[in-house]
PDB file of C-alpha atoms in Angstrom:
ATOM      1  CA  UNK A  25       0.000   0.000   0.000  1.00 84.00           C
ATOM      2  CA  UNK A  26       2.662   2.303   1.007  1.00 87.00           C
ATOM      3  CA  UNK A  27       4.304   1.726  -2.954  1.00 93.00           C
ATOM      4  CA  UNK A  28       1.424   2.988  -4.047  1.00 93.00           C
ATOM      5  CA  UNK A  29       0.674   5.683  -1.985  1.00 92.00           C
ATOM      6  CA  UNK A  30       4.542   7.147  -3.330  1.00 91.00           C
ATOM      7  CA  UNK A  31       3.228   5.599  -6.775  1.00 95.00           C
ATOM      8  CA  UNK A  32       0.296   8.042  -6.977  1.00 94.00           C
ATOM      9  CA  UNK A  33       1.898  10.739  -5.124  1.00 92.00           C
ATOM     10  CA  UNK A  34       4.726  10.712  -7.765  1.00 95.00           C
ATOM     11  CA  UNK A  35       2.024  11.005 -10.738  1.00 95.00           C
ATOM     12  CA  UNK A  36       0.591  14.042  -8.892  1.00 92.00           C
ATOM     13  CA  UNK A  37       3.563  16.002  -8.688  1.00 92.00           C
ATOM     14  CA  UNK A  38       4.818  14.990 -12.087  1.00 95.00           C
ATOM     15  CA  UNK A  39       1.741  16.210 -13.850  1.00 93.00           C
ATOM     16  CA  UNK A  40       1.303  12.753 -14.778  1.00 96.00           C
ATOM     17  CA  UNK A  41      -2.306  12.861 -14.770  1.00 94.00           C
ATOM     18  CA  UNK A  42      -3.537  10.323 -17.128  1.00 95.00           C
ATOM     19  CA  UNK A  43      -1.229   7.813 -14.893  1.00 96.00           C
ATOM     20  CA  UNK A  44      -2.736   9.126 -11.725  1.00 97.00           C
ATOM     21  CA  UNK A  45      -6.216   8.411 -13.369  1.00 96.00           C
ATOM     22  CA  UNK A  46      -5.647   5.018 -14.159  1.00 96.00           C
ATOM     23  CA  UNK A  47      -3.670   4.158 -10.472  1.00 97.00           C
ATOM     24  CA  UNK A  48      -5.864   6.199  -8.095  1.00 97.00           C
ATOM     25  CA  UNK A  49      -8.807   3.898  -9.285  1.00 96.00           C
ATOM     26  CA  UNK A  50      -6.878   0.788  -9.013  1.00 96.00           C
ATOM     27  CA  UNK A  51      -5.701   2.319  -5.440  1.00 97.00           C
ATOM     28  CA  UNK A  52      -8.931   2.705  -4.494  1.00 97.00           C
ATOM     29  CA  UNK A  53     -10.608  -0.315  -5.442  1.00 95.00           C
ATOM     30  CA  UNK A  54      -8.286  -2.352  -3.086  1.00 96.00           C
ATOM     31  CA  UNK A  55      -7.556  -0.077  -0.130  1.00 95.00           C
ATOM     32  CA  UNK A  56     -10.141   2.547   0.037  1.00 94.00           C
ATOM     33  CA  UNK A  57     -11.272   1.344   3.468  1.00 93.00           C
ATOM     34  CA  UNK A  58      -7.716   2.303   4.485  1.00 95.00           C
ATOM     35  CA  UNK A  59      -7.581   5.450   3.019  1.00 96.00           C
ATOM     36  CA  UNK A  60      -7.628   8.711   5.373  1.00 96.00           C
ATOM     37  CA  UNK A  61     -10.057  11.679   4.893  1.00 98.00           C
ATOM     38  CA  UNK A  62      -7.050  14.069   4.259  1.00 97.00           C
ATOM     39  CA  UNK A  63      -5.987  11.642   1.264  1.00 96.00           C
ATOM     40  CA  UNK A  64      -9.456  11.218   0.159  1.00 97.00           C
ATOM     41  CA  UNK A  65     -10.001  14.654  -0.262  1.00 97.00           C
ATOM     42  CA  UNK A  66      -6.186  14.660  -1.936  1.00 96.00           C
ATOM     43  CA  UNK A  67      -7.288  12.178  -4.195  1.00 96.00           C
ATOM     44  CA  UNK A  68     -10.427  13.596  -4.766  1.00 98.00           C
ATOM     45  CA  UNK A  69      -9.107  17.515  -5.775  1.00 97.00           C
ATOM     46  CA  UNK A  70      -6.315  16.004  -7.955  1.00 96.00           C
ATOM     47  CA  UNK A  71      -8.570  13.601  -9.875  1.00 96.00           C
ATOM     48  CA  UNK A  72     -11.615  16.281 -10.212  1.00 95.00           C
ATOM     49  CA  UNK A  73      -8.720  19.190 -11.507  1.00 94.00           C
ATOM     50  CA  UNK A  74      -7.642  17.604 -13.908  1.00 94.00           C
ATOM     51  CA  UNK A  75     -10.313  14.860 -15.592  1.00 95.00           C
ATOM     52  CA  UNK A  76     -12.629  15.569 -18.427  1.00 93.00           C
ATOM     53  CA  UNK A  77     -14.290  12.077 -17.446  1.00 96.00           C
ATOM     54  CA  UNK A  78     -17.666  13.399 -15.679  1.00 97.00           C
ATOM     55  CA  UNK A  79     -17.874   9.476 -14.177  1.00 97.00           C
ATOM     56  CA  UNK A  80     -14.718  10.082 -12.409  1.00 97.00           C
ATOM     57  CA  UNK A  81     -15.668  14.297 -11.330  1.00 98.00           C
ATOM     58  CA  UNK A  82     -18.304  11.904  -9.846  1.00 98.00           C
ATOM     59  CA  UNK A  83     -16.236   9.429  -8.322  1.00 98.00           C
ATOM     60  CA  UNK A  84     -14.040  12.231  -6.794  1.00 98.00           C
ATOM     61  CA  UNK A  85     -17.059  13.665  -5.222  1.00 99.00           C
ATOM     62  CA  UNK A  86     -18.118  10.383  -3.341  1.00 98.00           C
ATOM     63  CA  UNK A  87     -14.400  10.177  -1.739  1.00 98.00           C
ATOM     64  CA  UNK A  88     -14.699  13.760  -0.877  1.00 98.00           C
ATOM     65  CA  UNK A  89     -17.997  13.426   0.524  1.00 98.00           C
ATOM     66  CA  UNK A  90     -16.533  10.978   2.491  1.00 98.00           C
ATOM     67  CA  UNK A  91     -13.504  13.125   3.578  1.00 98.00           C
ATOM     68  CA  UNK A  92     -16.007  15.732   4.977  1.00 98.00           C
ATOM     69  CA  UNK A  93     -18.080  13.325   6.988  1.00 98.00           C
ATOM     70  CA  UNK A  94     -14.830  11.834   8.966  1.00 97.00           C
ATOM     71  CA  UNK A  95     -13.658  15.516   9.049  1.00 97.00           C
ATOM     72  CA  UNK A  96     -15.765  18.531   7.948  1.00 96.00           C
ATOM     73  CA  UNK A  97     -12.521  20.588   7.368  1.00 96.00           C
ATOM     74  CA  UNK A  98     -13.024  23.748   5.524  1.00 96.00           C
ATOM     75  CA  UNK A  99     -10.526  22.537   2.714  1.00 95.00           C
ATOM     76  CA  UNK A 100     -12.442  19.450   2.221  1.00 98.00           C
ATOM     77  CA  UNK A 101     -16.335  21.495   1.782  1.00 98.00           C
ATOM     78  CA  UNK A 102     -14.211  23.411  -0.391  1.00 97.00           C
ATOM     79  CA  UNK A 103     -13.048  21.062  -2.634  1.00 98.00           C
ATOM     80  CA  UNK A 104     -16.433  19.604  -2.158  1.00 99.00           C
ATOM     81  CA  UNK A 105     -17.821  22.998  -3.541  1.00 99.00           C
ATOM     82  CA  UNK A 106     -15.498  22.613  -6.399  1.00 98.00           C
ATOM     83  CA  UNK A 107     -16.560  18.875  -7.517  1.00 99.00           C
ATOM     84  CA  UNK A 108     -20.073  20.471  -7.428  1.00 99.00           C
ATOM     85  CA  UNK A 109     -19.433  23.459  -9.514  1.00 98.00           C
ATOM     86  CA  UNK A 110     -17.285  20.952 -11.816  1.00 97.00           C
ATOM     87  CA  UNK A 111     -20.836  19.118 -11.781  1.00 98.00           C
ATOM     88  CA  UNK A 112     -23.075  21.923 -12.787  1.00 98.00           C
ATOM     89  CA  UNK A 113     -24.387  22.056  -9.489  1.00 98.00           C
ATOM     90  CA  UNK A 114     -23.394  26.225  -9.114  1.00 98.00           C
ATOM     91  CA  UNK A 115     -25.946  27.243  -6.702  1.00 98.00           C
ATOM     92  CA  UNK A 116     -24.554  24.358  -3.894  1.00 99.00           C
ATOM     93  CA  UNK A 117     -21.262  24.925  -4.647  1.00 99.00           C
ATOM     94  CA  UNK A 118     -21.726  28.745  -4.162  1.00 99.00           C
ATOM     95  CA  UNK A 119     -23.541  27.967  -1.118  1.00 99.00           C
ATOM     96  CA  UNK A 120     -20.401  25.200   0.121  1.00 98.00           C
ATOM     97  CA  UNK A 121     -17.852  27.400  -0.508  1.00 98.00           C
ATOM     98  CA  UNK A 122     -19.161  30.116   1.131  1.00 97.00           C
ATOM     99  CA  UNK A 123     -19.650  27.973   4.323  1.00 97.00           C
ATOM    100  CA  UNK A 124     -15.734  26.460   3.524  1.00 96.00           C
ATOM    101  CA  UNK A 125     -14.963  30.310   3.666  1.00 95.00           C
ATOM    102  CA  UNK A 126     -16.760  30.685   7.343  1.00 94.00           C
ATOM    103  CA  UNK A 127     -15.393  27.706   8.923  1.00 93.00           C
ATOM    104  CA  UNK A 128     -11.554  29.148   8.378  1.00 93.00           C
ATOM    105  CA  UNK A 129     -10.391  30.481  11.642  1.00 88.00           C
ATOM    106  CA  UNK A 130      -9.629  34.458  10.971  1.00 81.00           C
ATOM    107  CA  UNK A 131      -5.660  34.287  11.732  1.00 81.00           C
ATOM    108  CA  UNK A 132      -2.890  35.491  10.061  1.00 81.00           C
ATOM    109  CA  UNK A 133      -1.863  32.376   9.178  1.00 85.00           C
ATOM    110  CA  UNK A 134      -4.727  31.691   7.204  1.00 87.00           C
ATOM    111  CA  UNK A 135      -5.033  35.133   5.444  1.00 90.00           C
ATOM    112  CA  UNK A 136      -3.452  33.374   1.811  1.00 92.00           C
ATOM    113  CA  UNK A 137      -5.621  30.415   2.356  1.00 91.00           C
ATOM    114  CA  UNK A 138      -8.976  32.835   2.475  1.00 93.00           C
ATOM    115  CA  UNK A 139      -8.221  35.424  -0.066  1.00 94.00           C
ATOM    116  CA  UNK A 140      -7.748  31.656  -2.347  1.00 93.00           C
ATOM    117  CA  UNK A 141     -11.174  30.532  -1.520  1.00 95.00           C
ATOM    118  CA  UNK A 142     -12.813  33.651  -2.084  1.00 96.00           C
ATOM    119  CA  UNK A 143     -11.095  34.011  -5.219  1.00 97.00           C
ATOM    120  CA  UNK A 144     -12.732  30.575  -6.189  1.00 97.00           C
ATOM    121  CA  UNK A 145     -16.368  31.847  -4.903  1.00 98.00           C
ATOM    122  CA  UNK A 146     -15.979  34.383  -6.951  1.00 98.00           C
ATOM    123  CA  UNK A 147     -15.253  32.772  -9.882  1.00 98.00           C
ATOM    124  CA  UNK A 148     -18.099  30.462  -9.144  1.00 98.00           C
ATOM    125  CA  UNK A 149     -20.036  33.616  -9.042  1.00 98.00           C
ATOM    126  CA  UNK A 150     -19.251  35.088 -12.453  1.00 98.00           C
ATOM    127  CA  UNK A 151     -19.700  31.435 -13.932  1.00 97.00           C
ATOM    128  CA  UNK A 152     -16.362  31.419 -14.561  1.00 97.00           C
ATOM    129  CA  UNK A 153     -13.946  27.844 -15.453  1.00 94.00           C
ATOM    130  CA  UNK A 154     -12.015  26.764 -12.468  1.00 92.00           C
ATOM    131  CA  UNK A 155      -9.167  24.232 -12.509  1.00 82.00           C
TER     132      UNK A 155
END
């Protein structure tokens, strides 16, 4: 499991997307019970970004839904807002990411991360592509 993990990991950073397609799938199919909600939701932003496949914008949205029921971190609603608005579904992921955006404690630390998702919303807003 481990292998893969680097395996997949490796494809991600490479840009080796069509790899990371095909593996992630295979990954998932035999360990997904293993697999944590901050890798689910990993799994689930890299696949969504970058697939034209609407089966698979749809598989990445079941693993994140996942993600945010083990841990309803703001990143994961976020990305959960994106596989939405990937979807067609605009008005829920307007109304996720706008709850993502509220759920981010208001520290300096943070400041990049929230200026990012409200970037997003408001591309979501406009109707705007988002990768």
């Amino acid at each position: 499991m481990i292998t893969e993990k680097f395996r997949l990991q490796w494809y991600q950073r490479s840009k080796s997307y069509d790899l990371f397609e095909q593996g992630v799938q295979q990954f998932m199919k035999q360990y997904a019970h293993q697999v944590d909600a901050s890798e689910l939701n990993s799994f689930a932003r890299s696949l969504g970004r970058n697939t034209r496949d609407t089966a698979l914008v749809r598989q990445a949205l079941d693993w994140c839904e996942r993600a945010v029921k083990e841990k309803p971190d703001p990143q994961f609603i976020g990305t959960k807002a994106f596989l939405l608005y990937r979807l067609g579904d605009t008005d829920q992921a307007i109304r996720l990411q706008e709850e993502a955006i509220s759920r981010i404690e208001d520290k300096m630390e943070n400041k990049y991360q929230i200026e990012y998702q409200q970037k997003l919303l408001d591309k979501m807003k406009k109707g705007e592509e988002i990768r």
